[in-house]
PDB file of C-alpha atoms in Angstrom:
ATOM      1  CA  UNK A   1      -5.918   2.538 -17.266  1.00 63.00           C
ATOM      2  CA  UNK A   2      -8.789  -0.157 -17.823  1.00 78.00           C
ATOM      3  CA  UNK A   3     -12.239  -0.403 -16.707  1.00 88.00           C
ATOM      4  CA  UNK A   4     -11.282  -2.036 -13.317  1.00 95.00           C
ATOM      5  CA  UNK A   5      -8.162   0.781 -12.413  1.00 97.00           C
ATOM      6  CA  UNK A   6      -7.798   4.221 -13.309  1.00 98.00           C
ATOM      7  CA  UNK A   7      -4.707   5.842 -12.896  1.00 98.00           C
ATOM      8  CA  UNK A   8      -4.128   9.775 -12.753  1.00 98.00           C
ATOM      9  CA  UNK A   9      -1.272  11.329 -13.048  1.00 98.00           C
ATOM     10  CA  UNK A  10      -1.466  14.835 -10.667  1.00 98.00           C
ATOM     11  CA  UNK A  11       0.741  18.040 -10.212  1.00 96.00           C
ATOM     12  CA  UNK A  12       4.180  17.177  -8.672  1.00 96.00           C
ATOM     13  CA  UNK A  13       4.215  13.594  -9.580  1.00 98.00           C
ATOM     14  CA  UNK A  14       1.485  12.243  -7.663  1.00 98.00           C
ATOM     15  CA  UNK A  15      -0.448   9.181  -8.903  1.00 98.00           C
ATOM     16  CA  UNK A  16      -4.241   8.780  -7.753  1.00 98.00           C
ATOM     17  CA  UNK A  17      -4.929   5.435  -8.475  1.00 98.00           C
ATOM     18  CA  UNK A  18      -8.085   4.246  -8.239  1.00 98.00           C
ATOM     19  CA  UNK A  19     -10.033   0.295  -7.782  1.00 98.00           C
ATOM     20  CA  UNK A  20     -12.990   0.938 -10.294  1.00 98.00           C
ATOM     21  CA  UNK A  21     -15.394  -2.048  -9.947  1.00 97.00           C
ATOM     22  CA  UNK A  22     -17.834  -0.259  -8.423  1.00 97.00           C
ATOM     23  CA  UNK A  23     -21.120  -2.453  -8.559  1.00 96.00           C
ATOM     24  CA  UNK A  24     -18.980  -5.359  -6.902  1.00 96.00           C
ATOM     25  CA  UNK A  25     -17.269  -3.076  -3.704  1.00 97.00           C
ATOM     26  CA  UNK A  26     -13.675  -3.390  -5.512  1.00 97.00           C
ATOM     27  CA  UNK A  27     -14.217  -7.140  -5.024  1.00 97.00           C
ATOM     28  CA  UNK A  28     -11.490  -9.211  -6.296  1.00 96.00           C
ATOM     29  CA  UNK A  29     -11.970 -11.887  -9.520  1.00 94.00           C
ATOM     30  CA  UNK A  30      -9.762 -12.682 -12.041  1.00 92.00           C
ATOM     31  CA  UNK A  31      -9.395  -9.679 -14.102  1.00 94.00           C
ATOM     32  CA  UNK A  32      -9.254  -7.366 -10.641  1.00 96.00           C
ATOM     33  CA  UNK A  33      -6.434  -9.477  -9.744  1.00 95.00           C
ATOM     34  CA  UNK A  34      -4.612  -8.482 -13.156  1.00 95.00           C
ATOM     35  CA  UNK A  35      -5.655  -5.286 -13.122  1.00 96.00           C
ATOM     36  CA  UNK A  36      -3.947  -4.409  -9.515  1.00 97.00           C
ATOM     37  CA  UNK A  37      -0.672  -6.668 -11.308  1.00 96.00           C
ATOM     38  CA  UNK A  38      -0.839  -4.124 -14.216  1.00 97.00           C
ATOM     39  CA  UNK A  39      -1.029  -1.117 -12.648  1.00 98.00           C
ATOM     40  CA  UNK A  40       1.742  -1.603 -10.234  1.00 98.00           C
ATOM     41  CA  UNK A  41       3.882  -2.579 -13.077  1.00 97.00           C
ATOM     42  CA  UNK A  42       3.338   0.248 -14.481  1.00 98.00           C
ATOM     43  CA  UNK A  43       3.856   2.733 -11.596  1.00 98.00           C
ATOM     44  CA  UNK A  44       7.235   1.114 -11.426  1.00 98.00           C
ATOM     45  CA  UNK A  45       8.005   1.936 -15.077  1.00 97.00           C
ATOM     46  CA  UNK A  46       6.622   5.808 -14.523  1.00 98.00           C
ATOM     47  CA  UNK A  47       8.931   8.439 -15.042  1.00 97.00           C
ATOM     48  CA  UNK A  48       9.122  11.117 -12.555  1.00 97.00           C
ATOM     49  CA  UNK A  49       6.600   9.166 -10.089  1.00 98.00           C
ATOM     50  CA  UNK A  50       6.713  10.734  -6.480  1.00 98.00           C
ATOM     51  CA  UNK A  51       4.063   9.550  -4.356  1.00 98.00           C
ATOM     52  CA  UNK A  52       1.045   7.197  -4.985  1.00 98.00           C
ATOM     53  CA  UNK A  53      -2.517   8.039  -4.079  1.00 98.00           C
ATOM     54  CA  UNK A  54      -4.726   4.293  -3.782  1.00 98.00           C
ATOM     55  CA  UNK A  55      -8.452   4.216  -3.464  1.00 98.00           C
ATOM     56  CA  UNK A  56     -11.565   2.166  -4.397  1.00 98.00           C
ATOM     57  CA  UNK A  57     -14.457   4.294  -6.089  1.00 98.00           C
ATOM     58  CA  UNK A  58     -17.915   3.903  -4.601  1.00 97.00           C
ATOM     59  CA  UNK A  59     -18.658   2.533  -1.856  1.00 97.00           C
ATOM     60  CA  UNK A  60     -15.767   0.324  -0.329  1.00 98.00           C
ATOM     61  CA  UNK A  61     -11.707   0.274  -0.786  1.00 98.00           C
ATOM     62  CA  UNK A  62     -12.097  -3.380  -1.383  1.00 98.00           C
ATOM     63  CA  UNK A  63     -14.521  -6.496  -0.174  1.00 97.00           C
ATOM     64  CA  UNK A  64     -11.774  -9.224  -1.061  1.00 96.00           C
ATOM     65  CA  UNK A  65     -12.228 -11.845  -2.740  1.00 93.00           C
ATOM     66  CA  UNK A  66     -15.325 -11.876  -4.888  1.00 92.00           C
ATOM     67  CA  UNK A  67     -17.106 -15.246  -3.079  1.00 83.00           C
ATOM     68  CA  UNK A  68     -17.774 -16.544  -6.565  1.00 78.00           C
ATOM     69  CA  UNK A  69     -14.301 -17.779  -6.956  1.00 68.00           C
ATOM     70  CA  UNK A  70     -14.790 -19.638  -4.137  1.00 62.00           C
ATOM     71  CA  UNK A  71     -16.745 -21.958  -6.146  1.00 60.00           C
ATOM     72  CA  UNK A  72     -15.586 -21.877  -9.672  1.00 58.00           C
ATOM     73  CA  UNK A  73     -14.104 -24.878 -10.883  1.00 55.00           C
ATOM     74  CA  UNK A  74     -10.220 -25.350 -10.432  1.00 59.00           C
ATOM     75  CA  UNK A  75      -7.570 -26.949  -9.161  1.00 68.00           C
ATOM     76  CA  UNK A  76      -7.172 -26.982  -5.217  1.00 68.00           C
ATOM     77  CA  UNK A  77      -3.556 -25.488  -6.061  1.00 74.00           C
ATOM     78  CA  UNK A  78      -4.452 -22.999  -9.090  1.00 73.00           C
ATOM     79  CA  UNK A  79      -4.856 -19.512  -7.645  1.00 78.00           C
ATOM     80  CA  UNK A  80      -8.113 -17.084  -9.373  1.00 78.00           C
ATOM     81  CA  UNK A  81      -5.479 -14.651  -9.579  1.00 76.00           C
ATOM     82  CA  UNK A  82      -3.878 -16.728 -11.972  1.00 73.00           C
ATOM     83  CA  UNK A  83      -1.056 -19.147 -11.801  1.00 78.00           C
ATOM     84  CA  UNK A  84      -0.355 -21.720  -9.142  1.00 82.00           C
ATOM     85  CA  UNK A  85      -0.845 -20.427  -5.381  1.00 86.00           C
ATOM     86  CA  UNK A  86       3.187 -21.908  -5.005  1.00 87.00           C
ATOM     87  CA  UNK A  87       4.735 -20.108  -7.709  1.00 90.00           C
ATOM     88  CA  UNK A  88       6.637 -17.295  -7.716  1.00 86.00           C
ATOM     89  CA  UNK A  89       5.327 -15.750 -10.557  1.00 87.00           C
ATOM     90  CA  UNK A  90       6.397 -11.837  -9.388  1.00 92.00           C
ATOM     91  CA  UNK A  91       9.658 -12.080  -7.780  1.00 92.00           C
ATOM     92  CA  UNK A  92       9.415 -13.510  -4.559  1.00 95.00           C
ATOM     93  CA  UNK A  93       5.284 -13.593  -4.795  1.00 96.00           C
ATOM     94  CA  UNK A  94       2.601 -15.115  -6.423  1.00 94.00           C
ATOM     95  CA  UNK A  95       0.010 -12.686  -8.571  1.00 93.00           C
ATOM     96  CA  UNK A  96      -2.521 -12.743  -5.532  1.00 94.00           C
ATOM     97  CA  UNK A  97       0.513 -11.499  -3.258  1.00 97.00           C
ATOM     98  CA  UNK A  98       2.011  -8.939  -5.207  1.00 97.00           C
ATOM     99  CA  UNK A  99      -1.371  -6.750  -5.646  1.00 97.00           C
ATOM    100  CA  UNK A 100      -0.449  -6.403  -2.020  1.00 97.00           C
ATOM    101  CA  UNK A 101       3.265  -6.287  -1.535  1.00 98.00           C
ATOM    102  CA  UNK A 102       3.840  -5.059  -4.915  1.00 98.00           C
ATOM    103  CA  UNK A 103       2.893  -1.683  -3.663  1.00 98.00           C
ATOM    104  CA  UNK A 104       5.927  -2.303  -0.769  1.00 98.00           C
ATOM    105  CA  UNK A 105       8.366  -2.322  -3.486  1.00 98.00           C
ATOM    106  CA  UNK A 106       7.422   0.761  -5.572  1.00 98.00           C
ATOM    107  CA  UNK A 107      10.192   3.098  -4.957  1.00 98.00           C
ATOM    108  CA  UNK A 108       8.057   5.780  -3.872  1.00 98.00           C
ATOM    109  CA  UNK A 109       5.556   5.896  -0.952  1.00 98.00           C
ATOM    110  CA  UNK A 110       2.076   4.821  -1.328  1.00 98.00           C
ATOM    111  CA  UNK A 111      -0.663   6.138   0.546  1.00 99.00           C
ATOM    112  CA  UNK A 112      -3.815   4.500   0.626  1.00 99.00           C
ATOM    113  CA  UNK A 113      -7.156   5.751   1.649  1.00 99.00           C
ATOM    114  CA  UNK A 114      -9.666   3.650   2.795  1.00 98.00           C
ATOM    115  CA  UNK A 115     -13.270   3.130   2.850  1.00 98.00           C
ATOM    116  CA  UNK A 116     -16.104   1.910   3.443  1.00 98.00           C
ATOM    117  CA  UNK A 117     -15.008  -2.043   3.820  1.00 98.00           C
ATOM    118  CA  UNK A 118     -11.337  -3.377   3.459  1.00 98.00           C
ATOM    119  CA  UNK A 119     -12.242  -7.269   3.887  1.00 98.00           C
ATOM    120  CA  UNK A 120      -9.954 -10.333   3.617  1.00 97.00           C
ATOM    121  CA  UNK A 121      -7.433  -9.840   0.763  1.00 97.00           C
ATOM    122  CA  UNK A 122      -8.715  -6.222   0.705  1.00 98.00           C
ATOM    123  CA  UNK A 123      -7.269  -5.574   4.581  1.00 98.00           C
ATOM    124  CA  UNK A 124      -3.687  -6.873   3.303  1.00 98.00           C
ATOM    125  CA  UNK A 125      -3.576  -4.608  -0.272  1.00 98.00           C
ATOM    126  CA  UNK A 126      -4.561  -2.088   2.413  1.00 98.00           C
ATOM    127  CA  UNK A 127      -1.311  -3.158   4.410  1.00 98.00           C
ATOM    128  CA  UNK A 128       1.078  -2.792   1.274  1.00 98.00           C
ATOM    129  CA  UNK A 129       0.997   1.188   1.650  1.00 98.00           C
ATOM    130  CA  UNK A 130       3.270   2.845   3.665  1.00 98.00           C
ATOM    131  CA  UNK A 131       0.832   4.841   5.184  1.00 98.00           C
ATOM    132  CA  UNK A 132      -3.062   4.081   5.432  1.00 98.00           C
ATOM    133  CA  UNK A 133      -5.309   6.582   6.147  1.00 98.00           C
ATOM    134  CA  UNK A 134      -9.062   5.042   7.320  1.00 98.00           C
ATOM    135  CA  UNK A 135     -12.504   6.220   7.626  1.00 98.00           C
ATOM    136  CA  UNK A 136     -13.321   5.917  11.084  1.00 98.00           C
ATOM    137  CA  UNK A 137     -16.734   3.474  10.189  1.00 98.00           C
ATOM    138  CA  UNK A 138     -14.724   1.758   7.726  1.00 98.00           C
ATOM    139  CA  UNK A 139     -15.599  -2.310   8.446  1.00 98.00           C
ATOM    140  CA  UNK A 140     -11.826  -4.191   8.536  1.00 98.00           C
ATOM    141  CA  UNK A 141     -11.260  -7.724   8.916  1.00 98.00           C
ATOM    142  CA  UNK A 142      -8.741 -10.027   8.451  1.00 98.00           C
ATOM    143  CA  UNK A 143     -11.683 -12.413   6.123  1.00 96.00           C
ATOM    144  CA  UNK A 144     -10.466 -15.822   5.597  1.00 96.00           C
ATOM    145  CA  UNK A 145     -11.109 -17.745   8.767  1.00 97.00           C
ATOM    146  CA  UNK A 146     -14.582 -17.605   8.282  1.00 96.00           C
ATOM    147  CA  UNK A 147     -13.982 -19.273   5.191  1.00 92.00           C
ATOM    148  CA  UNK A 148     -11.619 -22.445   6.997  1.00 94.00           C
ATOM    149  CA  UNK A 149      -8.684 -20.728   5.288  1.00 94.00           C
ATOM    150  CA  UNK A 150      -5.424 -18.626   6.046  1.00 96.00           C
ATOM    151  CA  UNK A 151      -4.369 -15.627   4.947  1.00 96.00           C
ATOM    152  CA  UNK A 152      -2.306 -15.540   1.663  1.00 95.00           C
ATOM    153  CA  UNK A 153      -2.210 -11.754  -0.098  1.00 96.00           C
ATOM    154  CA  UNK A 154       0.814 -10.804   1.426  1.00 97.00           C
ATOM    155  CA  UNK A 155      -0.449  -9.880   4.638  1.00 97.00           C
ATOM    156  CA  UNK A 156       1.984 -11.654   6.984  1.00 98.00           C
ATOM    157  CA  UNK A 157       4.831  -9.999   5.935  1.00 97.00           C
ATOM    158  CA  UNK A 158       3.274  -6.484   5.925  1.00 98.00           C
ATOM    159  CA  UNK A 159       1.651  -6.671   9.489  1.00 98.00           C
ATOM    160  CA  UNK A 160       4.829  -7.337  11.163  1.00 96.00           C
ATOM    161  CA  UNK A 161       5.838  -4.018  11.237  1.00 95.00           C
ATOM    162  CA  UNK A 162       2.296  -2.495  11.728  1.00 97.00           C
ATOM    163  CA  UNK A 163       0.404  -4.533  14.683  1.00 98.00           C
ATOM    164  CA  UNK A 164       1.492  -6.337  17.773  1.00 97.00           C
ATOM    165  CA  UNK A 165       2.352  -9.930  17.476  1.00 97.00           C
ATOM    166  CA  UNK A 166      -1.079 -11.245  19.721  1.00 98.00           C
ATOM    167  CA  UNK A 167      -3.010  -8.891  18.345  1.00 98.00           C
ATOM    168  CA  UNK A 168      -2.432  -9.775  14.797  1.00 98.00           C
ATOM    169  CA  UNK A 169      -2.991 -13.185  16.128  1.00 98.00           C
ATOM    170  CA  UNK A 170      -6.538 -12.565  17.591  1.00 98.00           C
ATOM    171  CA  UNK A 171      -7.611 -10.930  14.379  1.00 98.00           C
ATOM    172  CA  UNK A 172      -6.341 -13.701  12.009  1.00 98.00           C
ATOM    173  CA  UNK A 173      -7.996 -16.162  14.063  1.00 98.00           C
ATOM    174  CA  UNK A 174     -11.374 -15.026  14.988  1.00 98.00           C
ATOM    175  CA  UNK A 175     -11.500 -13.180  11.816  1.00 98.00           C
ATOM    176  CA  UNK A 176     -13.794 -10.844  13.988  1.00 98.00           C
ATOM    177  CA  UNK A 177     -14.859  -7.458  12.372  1.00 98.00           C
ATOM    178  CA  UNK A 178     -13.425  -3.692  13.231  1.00 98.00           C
ATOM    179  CA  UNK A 179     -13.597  -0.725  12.817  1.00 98.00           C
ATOM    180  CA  UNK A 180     -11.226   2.385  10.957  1.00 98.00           C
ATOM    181  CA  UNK A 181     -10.654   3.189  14.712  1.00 98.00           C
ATOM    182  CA  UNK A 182     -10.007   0.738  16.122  1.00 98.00           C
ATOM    183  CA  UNK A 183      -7.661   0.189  13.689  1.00 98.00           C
ATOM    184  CA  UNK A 184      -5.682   3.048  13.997  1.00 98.00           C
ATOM    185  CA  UNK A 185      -5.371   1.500  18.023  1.00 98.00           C
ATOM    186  CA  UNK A 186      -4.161  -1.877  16.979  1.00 98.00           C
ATOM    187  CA  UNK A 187      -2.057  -0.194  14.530  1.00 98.00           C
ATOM    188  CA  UNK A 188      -3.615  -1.106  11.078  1.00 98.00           C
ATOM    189  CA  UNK A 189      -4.342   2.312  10.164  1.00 98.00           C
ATOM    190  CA  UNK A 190      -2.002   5.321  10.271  1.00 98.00           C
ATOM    191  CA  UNK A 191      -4.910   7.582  10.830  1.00 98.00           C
ATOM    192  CA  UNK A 192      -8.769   8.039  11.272  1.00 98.00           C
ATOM    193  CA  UNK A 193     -10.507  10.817   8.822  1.00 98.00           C
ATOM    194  CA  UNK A 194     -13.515  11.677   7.997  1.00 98.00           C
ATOM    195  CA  UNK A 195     -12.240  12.203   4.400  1.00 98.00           C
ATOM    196  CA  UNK A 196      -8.883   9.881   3.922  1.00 98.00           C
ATOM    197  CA  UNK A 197      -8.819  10.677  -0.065  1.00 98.00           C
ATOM    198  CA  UNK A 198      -8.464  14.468   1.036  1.00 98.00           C
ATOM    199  CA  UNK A 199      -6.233  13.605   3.903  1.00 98.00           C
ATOM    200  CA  UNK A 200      -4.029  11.329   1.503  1.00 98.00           C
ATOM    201  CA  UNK A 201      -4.086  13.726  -1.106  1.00 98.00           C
ATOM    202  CA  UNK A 202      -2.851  16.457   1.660  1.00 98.00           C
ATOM    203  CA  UNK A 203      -0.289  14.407   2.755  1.00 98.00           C
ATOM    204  CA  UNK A 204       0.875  13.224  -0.845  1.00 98.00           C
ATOM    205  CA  UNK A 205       1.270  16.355  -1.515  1.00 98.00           C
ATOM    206  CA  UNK A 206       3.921  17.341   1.407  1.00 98.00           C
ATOM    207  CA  UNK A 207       6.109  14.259   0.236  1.00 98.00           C
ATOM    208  CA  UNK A 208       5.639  15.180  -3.030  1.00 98.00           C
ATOM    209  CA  UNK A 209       7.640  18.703  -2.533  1.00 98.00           C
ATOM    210  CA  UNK A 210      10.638  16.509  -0.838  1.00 98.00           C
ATOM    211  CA  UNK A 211      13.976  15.282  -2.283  1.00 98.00           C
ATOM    212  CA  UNK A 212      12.854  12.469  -4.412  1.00 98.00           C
ATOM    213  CA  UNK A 213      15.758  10.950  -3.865  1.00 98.00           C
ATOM    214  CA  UNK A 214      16.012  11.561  -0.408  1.00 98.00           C
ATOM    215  CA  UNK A 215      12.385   9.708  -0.292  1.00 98.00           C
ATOM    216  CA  UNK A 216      13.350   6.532  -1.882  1.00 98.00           C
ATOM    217  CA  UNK A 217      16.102   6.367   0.580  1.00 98.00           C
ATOM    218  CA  UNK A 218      14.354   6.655   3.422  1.00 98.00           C
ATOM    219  CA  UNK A 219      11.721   4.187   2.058  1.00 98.00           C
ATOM    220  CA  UNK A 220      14.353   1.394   1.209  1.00 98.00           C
ATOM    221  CA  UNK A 221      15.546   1.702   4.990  1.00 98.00           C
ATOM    222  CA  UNK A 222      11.963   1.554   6.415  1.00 98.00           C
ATOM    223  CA  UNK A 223      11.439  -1.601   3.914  1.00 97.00           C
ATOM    224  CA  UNK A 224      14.792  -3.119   5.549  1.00 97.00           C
ATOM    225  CA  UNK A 225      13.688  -2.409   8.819  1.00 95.00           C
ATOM    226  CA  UNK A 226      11.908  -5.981   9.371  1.00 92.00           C
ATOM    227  CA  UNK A 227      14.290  -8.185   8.520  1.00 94.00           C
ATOM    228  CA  UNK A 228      17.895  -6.501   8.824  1.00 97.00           C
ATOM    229  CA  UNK A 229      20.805  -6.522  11.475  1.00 98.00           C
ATOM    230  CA  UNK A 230      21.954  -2.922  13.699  1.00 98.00           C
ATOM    231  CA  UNK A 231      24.907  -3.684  11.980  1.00 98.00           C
ATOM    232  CA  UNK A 232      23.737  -3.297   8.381  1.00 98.00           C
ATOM    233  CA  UNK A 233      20.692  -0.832   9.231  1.00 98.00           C
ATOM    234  CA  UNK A 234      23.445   1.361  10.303  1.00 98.00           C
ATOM    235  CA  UNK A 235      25.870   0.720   7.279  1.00 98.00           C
ATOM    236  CA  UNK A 236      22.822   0.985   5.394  1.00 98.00           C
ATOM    237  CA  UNK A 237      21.894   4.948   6.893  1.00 98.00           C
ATOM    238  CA  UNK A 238      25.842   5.756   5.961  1.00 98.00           C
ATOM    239  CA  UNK A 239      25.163   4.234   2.234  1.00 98.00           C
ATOM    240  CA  UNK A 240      21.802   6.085   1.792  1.00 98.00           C
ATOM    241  CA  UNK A 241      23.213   9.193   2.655  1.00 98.00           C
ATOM    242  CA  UNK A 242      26.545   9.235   1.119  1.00 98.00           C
ATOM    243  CA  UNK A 243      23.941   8.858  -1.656  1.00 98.00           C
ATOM    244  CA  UNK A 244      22.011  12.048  -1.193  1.00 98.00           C
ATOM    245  CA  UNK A 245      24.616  14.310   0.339  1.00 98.00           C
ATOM    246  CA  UNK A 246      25.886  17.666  -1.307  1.00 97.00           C
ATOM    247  CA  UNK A 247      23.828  16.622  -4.210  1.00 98.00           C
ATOM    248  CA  UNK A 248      21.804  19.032  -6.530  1.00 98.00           C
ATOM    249  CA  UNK A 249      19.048  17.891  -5.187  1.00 98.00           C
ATOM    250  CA  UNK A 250      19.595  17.991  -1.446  1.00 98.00           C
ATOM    251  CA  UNK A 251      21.254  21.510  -1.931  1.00 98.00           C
ATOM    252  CA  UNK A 252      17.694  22.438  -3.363  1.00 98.00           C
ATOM    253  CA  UNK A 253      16.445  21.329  -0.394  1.00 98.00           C
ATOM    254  CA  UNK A 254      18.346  23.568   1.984  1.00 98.00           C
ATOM    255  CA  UNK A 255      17.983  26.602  -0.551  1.00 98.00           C
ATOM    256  CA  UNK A 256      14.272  26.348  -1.221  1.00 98.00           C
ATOM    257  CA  UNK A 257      13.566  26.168   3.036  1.00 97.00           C
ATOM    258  CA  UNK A 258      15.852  29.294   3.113  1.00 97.00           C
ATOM    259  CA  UNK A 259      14.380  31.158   0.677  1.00 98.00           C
ATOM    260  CA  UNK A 260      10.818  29.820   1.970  1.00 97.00           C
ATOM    261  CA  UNK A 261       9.647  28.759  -2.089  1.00 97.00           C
ATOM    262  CA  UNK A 262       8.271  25.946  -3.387  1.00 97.00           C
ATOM    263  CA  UNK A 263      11.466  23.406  -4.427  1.00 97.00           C
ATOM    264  CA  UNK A 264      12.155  22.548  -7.971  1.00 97.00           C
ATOM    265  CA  UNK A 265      13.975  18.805  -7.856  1.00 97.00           C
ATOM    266  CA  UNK A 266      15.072  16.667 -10.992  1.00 95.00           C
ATOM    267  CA  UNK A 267      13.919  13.335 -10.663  1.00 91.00           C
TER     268      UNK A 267
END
């Protein structure tokens, strides 16, 4: 895509999208920000997009912010992923936030797999896939404390669903270090691997073969989950379904399991 993301499109619709600043650990300025903007835009606007694949090349997912933004001259309010931290430049986020929650609201599941450090605004782009598959020595931490600030990349909507209320709590406010197992036992990570991009890719694969539709479903209910009644979770199950029912798609489903082949869906 640019010299900061590169985006791959596989076999079966999967994307392998990949944080390129290498000599920096994925370490987020300016044009990192824009780059993370870009390329979700764009996965949004992919045809026949299944399942996305994210990693950082070399040697860490991300470090977060890159520390010299931290003193580059700006207004207290101006954000150095552009715009004004209060504006909602992306929908209902700012550019910082969306590089994380962005990836909640692509219509298809993203997996990420994860590194060598996921720091600060790099633990909360981390926490915008639906699943997160860690390296067990991965270094995690939830940064910004240690800098007398709070955390603003989306994060606080993404953890609610993922770690327990006084955990999350501890984390954010000691800003204290762990590791990728740990995290998978506070709930951060989805699993521990010595080789998440081959464990994603595994994975990616499996949804891949699924009813795409069926997928983007299921995802919309799992996004609901946080924030909607019993009442209209369970109106929404009936509305999903009615959706995917007795469709070409779903009937592929149930013939391709029967027959034991490989499915062929139409996006």
């Amino acid at each position: 895509m640019n010299d900061r993301i590169s985006i791959t499109m596989l076999e079966d619709g999967i994307a392998d999208v990949r944080m390129t600043r290498v000599d920096k650990m994925n370490a987020l300025d300016g044009a990192q920000w824009n780059a993370l903007v870009e390329a979700i835009d764009q996965l949004k606007a992919t045809p026949g997009l299944r399942v996305v694949v994210l990693s950082g090349e070399g040697r860490a997912f991300c470090a977060g912010l890159d520390l010299a933004s931290l003193h580059s001259e700006r207004d207290p309010g101006a954000s150095s992923a552009g715009g004004s931290l209060g504006d909602r430049t992306k929908g209902i986020s700012n550019n910082a936030q969306y590089a994380a929650y962005g990836w909640r609201e692509l219509p298809v599941p993203v997996i990420a797999a994860v590194h060598g450090v996921a720091f600060g605004a790099g633990s909360q782009i981390m926490a915008g896939a639906d699943i997160r598959i860690v390296h067990p020595d991965t270094r995690i931490a939830i940064m910004e404390m240690k800098w007398g600030l709070v955390p603003d990349v989306g994060g606080m909507p993404l953890w609610r669903t993922q770690v327990a209320d006084d955990v999350l709590r501890e984390m954010i406010y000691t800003n204290r270090e762990f590791n990728g197992v740990e995290a998978k036992e506070m709930g951060f990570a989805t699993h521990v691997s010595d080789e998440p991009h081959a464990k994603a890719m595994e994975l990616a694969r499996v949804i891949a073969n699924k009813n795409p539709h069926a997928i983007r479903g299921a995802k919309r209910m799992c996004n609901a989950l946080a924030t909607s009644s019993d009442a209209e979770l369970l109106q929404m199950e009936s509305d999903e379904q009615l959706k995917v029912i007795r469709t070409p798609n779903q009937m592929e489903a149930v013939m391709s399991e029967m027959q034991k082949r490989k499915p062929n869906f139409a996006d």
